[in-house]
mmCIF file of C-alpha atoms in Angstrom:
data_model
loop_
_atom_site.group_PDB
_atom_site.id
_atom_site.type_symbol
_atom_site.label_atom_id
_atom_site.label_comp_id
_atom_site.label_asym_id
_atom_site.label_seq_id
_atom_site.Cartn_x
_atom_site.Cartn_y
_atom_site.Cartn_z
ATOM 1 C CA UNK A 1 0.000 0.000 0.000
ATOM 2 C CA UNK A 2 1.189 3.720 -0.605
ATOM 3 C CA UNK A 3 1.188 6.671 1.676
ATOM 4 C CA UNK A 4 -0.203 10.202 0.210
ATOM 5 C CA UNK A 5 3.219 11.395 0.120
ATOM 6 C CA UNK A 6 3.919 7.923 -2.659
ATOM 7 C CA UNK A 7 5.979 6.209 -0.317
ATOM 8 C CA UNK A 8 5.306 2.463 0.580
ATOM 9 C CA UNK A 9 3.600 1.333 4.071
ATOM 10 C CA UNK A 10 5.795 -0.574 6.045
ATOM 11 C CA UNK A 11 4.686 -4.554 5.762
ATOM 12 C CA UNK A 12 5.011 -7.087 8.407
ATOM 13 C CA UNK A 13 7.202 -9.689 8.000
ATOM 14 C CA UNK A 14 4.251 -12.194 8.499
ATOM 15 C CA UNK A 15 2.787 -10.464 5.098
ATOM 16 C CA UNK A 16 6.276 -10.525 3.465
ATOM 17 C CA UNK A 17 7.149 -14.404 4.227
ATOM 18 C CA UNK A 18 3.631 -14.812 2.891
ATOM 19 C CA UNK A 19 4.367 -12.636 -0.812
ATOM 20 C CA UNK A 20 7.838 -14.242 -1.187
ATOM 21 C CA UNK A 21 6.170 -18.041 -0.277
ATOM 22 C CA UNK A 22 3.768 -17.387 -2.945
ATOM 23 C CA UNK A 23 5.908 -16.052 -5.830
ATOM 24 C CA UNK A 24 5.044 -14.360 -8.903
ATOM 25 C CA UNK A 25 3.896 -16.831 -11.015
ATOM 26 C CA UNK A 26 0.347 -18.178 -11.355
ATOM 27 C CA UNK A 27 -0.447 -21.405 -9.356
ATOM 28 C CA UNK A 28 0.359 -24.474 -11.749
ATOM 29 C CA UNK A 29 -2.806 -25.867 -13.708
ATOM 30 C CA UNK A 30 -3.186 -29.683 -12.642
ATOM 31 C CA UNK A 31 -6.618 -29.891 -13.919
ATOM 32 C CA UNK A 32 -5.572 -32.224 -16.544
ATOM 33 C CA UNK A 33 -3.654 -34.746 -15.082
ATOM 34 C CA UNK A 34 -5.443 -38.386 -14.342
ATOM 35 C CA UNK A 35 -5.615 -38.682 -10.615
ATOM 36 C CA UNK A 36 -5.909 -42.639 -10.911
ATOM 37 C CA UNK A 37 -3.718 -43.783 -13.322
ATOM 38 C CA UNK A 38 -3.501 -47.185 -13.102
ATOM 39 C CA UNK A 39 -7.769 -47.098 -12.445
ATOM 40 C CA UNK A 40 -7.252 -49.130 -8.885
ATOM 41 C CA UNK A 41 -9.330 -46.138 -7.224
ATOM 42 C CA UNK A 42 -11.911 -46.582 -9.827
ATOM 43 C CA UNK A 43 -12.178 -50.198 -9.307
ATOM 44 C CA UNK A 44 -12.887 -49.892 -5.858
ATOM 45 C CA UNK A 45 -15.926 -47.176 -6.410
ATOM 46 C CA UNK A 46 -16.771 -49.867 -8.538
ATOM 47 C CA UNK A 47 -17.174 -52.853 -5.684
ATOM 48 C CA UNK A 48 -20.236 -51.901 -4.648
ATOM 49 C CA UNK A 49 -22.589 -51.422 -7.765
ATOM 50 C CA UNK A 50 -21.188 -54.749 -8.932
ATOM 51 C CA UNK A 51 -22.448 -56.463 -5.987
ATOM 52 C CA UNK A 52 -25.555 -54.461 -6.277
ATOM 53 C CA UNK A 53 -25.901 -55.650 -10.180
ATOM 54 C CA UNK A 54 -25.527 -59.496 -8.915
ATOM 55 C CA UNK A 55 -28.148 -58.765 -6.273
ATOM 56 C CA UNK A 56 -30.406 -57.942 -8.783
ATOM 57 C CA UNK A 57 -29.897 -60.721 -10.938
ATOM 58 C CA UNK A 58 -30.537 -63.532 -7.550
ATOM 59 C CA UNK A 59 -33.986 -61.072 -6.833
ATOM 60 C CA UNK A 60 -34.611 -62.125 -10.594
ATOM 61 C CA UNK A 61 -34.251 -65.141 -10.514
ATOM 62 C CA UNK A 62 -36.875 -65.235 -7.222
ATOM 63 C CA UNK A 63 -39.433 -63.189 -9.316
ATOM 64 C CA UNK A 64 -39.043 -65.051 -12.310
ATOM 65 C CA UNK A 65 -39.477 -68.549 -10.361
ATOM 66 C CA UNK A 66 -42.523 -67.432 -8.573
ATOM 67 C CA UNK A 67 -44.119 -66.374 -11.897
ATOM 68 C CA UNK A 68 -43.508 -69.718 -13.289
ATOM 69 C CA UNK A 69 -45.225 -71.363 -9.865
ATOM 70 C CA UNK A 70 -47.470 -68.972 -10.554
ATOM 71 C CA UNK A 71 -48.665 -69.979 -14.062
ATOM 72 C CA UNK A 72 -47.871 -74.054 -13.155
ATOM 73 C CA UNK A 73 -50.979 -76.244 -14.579
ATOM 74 C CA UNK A 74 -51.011 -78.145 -11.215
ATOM 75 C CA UNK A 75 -50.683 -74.561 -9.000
ATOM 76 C CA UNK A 76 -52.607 -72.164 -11.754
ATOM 77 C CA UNK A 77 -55.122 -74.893 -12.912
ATOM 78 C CA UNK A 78 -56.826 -72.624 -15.874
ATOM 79 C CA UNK A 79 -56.154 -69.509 -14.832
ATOM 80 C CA UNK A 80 -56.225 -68.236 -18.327
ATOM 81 C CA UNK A 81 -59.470 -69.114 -19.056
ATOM 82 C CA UNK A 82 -61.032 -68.035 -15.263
ATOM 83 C CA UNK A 83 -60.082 -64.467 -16.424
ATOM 84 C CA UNK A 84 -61.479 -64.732 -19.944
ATOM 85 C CA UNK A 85 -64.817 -65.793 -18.358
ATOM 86 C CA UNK A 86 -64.813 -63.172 -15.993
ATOM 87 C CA UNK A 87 -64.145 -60.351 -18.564
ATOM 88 C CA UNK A 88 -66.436 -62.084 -21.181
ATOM 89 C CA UNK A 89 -69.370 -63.812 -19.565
ATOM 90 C CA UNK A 90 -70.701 -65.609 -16.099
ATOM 91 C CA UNK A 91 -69.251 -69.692 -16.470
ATOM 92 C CA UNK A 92 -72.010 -71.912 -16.880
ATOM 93 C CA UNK A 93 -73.104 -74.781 -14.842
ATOM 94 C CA UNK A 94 -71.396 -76.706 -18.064
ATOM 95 C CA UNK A 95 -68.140 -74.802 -17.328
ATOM 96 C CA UNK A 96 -68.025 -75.347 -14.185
ATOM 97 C CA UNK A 97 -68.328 -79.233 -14.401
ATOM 98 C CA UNK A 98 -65.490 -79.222 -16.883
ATOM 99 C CA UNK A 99 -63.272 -77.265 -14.724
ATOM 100 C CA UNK A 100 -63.871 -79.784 -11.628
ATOM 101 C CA UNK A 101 -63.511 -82.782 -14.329
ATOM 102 C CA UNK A 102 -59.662 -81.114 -14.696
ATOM 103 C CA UNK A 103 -57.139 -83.432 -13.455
ATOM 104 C CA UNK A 104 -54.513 -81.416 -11.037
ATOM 105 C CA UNK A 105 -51.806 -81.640 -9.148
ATOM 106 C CA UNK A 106 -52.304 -80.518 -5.658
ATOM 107 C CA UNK A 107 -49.633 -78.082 -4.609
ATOM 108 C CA UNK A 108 -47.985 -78.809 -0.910
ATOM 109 C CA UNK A 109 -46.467 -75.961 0.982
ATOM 110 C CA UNK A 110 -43.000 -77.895 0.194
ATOM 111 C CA UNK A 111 -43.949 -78.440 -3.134
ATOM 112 C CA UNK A 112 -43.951 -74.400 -3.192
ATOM 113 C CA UNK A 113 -40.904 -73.983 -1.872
ATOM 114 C CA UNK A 114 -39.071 -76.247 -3.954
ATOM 115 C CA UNK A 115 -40.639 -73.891 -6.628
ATOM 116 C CA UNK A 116 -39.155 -70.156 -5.031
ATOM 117 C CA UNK A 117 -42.844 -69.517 -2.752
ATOM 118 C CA UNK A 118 -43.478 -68.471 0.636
ATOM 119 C CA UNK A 119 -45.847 -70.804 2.477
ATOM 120 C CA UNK A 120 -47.882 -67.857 2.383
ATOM 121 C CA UNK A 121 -47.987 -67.642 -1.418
ATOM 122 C CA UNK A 122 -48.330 -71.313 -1.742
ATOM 123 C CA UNK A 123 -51.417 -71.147 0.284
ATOM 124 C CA UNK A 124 -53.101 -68.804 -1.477
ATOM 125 C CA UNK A 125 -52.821 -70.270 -5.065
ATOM 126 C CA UNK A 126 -53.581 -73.785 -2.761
ATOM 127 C CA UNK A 127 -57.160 -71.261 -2.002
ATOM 128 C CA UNK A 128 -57.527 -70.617 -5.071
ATOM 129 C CA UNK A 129 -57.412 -73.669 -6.506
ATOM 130 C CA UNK A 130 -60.003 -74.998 -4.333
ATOM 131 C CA UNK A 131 -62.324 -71.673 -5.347
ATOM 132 C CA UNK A 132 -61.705 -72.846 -8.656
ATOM 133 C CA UNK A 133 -63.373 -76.374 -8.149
ATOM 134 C CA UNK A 134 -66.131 -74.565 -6.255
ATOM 135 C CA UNK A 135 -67.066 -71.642 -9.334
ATOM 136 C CA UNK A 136 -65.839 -68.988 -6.947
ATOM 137 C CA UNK A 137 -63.682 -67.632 -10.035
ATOM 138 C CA UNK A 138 -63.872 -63.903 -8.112
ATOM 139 C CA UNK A 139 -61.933 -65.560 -4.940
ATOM 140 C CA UNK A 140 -59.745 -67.391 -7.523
ATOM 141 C CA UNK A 141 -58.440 -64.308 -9.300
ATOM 142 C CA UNK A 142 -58.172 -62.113 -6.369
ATOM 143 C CA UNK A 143 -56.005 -64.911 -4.699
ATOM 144 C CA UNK A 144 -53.721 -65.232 -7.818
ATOM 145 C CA UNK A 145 -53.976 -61.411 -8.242
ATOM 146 C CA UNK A 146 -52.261 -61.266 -4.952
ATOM 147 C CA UNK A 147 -49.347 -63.290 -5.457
ATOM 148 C CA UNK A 148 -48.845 -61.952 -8.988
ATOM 149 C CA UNK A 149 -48.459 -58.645 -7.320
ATOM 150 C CA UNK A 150 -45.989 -59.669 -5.055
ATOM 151 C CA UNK A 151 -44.120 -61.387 -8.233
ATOM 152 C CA UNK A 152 -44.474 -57.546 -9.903
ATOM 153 C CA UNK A 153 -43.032 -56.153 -6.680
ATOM 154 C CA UNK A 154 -40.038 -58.061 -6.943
ATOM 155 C CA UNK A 155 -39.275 -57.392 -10.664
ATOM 156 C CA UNK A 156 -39.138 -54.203 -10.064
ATOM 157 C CA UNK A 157 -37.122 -53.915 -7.068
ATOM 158 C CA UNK A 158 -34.765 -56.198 -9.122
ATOM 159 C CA UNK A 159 -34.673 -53.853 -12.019
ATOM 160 C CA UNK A 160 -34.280 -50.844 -9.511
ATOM 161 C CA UNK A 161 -31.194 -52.514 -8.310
ATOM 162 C CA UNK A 162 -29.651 -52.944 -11.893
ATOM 163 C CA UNK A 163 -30.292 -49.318 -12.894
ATOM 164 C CA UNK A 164 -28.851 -47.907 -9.553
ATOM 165 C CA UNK A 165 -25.979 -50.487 -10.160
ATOM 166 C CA UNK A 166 -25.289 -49.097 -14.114
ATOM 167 C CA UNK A 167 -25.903 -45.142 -13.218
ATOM 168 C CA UNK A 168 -23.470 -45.589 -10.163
ATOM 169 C CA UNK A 169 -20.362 -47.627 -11.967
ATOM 170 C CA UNK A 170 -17.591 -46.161 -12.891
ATOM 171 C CA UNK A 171 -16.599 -46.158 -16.570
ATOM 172 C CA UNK A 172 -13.222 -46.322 -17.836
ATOM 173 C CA UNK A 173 -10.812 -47.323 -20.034
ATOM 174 C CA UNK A 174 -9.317 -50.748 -19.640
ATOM 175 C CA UNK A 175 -5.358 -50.759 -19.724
ATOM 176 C CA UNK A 176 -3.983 -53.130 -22.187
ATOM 177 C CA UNK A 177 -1.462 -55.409 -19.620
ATOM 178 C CA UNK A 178 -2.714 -58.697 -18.885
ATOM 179 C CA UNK A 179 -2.468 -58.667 -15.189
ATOM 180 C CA UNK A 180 -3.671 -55.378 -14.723
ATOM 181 C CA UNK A 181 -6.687 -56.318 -16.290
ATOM 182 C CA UNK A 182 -7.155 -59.190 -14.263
ATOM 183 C CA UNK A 183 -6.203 -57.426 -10.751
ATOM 184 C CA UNK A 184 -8.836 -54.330 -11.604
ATOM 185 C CA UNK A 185 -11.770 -57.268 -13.030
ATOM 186 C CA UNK A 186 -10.986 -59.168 -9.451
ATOM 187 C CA UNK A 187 -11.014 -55.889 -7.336
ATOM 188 C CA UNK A 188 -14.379 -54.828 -8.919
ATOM 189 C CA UNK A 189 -16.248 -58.653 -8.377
ATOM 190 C CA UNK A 190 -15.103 -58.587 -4.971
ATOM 191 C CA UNK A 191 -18.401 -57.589 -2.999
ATOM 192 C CA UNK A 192 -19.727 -61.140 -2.575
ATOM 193 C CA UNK A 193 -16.055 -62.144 -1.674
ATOM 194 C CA UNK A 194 -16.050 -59.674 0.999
ATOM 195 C CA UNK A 195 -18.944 -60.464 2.523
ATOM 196 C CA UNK A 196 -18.436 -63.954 2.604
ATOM 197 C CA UNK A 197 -15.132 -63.691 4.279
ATOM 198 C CA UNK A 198 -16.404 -61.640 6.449
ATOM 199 C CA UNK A 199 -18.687 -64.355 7.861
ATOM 200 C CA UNK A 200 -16.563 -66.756 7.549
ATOM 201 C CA UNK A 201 -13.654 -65.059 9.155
ATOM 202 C CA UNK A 202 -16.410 -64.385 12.094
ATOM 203 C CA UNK A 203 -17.242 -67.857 12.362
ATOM 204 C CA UNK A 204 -14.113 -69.710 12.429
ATOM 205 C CA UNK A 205 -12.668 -66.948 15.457
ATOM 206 C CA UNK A 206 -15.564 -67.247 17.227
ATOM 207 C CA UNK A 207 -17.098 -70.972 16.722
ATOM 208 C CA UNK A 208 -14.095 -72.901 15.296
ATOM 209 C CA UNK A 209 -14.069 -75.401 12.493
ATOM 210 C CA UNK A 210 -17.587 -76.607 12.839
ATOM 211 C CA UNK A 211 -19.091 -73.169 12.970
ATOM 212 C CA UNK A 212 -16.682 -72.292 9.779
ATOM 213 C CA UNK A 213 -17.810 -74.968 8.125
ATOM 214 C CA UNK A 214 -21.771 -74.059 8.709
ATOM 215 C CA UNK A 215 -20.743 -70.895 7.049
ATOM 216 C CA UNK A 216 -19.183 -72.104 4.265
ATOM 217 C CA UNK A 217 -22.511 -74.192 3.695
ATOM 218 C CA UNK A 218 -24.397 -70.493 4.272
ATOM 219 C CA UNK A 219 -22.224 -68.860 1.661
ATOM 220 C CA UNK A 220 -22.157 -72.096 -0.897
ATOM 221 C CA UNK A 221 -26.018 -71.223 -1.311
ATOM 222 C CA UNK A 222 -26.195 -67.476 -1.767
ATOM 223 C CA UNK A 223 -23.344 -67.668 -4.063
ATOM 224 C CA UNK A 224 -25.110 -70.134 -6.146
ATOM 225 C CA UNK A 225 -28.118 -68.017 -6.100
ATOM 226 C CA UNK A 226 -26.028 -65.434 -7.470
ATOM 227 C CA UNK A 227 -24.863 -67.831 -10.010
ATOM 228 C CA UNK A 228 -28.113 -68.878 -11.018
ATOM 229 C CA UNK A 229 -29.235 -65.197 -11.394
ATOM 230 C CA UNK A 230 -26.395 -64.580 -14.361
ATOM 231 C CA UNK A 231 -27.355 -67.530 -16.213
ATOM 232 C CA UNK A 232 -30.715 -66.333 -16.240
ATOM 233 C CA UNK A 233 -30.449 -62.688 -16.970
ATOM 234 C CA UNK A 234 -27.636 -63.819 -19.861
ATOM 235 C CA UNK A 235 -30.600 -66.405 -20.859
ATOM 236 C CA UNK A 236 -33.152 -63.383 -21.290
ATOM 237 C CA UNK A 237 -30.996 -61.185 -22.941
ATOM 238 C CA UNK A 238 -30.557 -64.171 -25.691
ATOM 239 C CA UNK A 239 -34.271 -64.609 -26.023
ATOM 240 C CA UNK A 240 -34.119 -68.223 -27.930
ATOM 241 C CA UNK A 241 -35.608 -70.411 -24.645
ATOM 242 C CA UNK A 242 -39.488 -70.690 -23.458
ATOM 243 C CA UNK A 243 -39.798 -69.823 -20.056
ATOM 244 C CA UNK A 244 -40.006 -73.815 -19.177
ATOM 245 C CA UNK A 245 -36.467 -74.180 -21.268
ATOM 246 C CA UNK A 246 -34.961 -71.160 -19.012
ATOM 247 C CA UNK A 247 -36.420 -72.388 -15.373
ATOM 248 C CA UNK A 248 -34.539 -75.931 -16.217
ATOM 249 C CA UNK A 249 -31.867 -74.561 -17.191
ATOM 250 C CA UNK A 250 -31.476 -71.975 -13.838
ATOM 251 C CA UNK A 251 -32.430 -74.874 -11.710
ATOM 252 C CA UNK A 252 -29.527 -76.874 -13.589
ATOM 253 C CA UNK A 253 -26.648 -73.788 -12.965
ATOM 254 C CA UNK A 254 -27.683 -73.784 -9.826
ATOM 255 C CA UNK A 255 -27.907 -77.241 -8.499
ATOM 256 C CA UNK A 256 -24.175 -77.771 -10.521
ATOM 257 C CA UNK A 257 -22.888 -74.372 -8.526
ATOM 258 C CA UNK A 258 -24.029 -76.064 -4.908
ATOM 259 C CA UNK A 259 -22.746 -79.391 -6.010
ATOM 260 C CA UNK A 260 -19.144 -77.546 -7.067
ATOM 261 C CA UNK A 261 -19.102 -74.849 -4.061
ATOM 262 C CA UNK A 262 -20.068 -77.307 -1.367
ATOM 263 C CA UNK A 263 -16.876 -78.718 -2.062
ATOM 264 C CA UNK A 264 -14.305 -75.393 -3.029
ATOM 265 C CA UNK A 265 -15.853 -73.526 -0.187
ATOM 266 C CA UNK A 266 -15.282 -75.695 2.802
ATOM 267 C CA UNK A 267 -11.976 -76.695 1.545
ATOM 268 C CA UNK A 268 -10.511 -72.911 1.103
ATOM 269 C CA UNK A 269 -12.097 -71.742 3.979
ATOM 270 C CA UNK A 270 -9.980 -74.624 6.330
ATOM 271 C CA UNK A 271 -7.179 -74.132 4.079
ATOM 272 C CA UNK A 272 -7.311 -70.585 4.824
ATOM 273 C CA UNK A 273 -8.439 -70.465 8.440
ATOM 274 C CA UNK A 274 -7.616 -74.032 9.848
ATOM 275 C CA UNK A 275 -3.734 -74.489 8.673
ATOM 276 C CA UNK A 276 -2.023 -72.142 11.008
ATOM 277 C CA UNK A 277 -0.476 -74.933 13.153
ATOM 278 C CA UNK A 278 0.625 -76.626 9.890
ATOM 279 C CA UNK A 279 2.092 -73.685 8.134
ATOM 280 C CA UNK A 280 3.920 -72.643 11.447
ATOM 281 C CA UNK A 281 5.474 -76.276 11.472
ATOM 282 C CA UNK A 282 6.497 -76.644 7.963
ATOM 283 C CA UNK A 283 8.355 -72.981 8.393
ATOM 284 C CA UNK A 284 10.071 -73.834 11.515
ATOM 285 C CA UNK A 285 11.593 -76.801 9.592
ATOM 286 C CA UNK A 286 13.392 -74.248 7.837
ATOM 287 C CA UNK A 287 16.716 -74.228 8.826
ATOM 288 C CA UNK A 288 19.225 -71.190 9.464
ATOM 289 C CA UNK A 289 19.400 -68.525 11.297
ATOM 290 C CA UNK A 290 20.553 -65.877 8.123
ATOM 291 C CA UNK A 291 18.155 -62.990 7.529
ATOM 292 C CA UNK A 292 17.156 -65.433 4.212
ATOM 293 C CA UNK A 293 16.183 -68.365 6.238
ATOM 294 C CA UNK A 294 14.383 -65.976 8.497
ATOM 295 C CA UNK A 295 12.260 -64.488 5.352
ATOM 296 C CA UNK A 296 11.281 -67.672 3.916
ATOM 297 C CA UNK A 297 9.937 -68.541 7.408
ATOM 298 C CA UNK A 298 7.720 -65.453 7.663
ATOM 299 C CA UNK A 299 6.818 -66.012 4.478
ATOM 300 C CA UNK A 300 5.806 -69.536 4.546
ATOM 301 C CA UNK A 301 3.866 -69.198 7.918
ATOM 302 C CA UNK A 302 2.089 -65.955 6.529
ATOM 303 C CA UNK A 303 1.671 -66.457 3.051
ATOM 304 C CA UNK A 304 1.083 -70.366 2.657
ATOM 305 C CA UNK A 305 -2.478 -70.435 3.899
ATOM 306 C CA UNK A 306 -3.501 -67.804 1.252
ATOM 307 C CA UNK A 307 -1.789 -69.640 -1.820
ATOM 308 C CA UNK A 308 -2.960 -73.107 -0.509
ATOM 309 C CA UNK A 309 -6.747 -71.795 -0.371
ATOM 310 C CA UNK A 310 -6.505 -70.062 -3.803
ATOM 311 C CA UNK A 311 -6.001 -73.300 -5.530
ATOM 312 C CA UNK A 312 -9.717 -74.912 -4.905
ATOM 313 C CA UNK A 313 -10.891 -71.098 -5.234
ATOM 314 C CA UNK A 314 -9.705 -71.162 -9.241
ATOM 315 C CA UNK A 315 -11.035 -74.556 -9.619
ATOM 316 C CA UNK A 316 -14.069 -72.800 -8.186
ATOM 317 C CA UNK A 317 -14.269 -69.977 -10.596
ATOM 318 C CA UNK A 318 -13.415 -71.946 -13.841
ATOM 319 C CA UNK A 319 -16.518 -74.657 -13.005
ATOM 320 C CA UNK A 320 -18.387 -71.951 -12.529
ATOM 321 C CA UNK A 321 -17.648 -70.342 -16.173
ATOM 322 C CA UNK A 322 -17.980 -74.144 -17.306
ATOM 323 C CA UNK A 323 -21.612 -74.706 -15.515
ATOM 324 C CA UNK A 324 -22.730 -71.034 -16.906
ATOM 325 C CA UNK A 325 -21.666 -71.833 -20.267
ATOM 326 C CA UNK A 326 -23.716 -75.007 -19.790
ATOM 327 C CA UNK A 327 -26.717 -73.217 -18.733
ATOM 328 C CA UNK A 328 -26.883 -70.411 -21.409
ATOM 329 C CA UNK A 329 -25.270 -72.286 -24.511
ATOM 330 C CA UNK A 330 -22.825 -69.592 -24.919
ATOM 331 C CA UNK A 331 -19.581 -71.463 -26.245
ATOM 332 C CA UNK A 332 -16.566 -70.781 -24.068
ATOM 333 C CA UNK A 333 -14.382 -67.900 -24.828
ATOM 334 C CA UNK A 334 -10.545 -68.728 -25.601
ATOM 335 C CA UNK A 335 -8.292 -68.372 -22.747
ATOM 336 C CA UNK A 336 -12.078 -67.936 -20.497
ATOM 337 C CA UNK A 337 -11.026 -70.613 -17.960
ATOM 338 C CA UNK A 338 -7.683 -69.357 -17.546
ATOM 339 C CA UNK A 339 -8.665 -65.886 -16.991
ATOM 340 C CA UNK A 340 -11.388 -67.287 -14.232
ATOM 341 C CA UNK A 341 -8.633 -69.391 -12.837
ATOM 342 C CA UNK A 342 -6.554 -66.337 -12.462
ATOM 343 C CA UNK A 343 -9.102 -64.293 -11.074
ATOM 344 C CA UNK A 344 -10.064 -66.826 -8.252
ATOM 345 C CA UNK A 345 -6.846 -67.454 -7.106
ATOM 346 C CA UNK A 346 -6.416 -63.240 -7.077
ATOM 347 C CA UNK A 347 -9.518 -63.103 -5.166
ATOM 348 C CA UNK A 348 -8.534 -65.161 -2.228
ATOM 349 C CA UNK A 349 -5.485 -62.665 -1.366
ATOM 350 C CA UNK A 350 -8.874 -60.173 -0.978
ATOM 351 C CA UNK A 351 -10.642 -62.878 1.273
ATOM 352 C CA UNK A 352 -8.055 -63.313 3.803
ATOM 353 C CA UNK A 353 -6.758 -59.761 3.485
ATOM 354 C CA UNK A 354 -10.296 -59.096 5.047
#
């Protein structure tokens, strides 16, 4: 600042460190430059809407096997035509002796869930059946009206879950290396793989082996759920399969994914959890008292458990490609196996890193 008489005001030296700190040129422009370079940050934002987008895909699979319980012959009987004669004309006395001449199969409250019901929905198309056989066609469709609603209600919480899942994912583009690839695609598939070592982890510290292994049982079905939901959402997309074809074929992926993971699952989970005591022995075999020999001994005790466990975890993931490629008809990609090999064994550094 100047004085009247043109002569500078005295400055602090607070206000002059602060001048010379700054300096004279403009603050550098960093605008441009990629924050995440190698995309690892992005893969991480990405965790979540891709286990929100598998989510989606079991809930579809629960909607789309209620529907087909739904329209069953033995759990629907004639639905069809009940609505035609309500919109059209009263049933006649005719009518209704043909529809209780209708052989059926009587749906059980097992029988329902063995099909995707709740008892509750089970026992109201059970009602309406049995309206059916009595001309109450008005009970009939308000009972079937119900559960189709709650199939409706599903659908769309299923396709609310894909759309959040697409507008919240991260786009980029993919970086050409192999194994950079493979690390970001394993980083970004790793919500169910968190979760389940999270329960898993929890059960083996605080119940031991046999609550581990109850666990691994827990996770062996929702991960097959999950499984099941691909092969039917690929299925859809395709188009070529009546819904009969497509419920086979999802009950097929999934019965071949419990088969499979009640195996891989136990297995990695001891191999992970339950081999402490043996990795500690085989690494105080290792003789020498050199900073070398005392590496190798860290690393076997710390790192064996995690390679040992990846091994059933690719065998995992490449049946799991091979059951899906079953399921769908989609041939197998070159190199597909491999690169789900590669990805399960990557995963399991995630699962006991958690």
């Amino acid at each position: 600042a100047k004085r009247d008489d043109g002569k500078k005001e005295p400055t602090s030296g607070r206000e002059e460190a602060k001048r010379s700190y700054a300096g004279p040129n403009a603050p550098l422009d960093l605008s441009g430059l990629e924050k995440d370079p190698a995309h690892f940050g992005k893969a991480i934002r990405n965790i979540i809407p891709g286990y929100v987008d598998s989510m989606s895909k079991s809930t579809l699979v629960s909607a789309f096997e209620k529907e087909q319980a739904r329209q069953a012959k033995g759990a629907e009987n004639i639905f069809k035509e009940t609505d035609a004669y309500l919109v059209t004309r009263r049933p006649t006395e005719e009518d209704i002796a043909r529809i209780k001449s209708e052989p059926v199969v009587p749906l059980s409250l097992e029988g329902g869930r063995q099909s995707g019901l709740t008892d509750a929905e089970a026992a109201m198309l059970m009602q309406a059946d049995a309206a059916e056989r009595k001309g109450d066609f008005e009970k009939a469709k308000r009972l079937r009206e119900t559960v189709a609603k709650h199939v409706v209600d599903i659908a769309e919480r299923a396709d609310a879950l894909a759309k959040w899942s697409e507008e919240n994912r991260v786009q980029y583009e993919r970086p050409a290396g192999y194994w950079h690839n493979a690390v970001l695609n394993t980083i970004e598939s790793s919500g169910h793989t968190i979760g389940s070592a999270i329960r898993s982890g929890a059960a083996w510290a605080l119940g031991g082996p046999v609550a581990g292994l109850v666990m691994s049982f827990v996770n062996t079905g929702m991960e097959a759920e999950s499984e099941a939901g691909q092969a039917l959402h690929r299925l859809i997309e395709k188009g070529e399969k009546s819904p009969e074809e497509m419920r086979k074929a999802v009950e097929a992926a999934r019965g071949r994914n419990v088969a499979l993971l009640s195996l891989t699952n136990p297995l990695g989970d001891w191999l992970l959890f339950g081999t402490g005591k043996i990795a500690s022995s085989v690494a105080k075999a290792i003789p020498g008292k050199t900073i070398l020999a005392k590496t190798m001994r860290e690393a076997v005790q710390r790192i064996f458990p995690f390679v040992a466990s990846g091994a059933p975890e690719a065998v995992e993931e490449m049946g799991q490609t091979y059951i899906t490629s079953l399921a769908t008809g989609d041939p197998l990609k070159e190199n597909e196996l491999r690169d789900s090999a590669v990805q399960g064994f990557l995963g399991r550094f995630i699962y006991g890193g958690v």
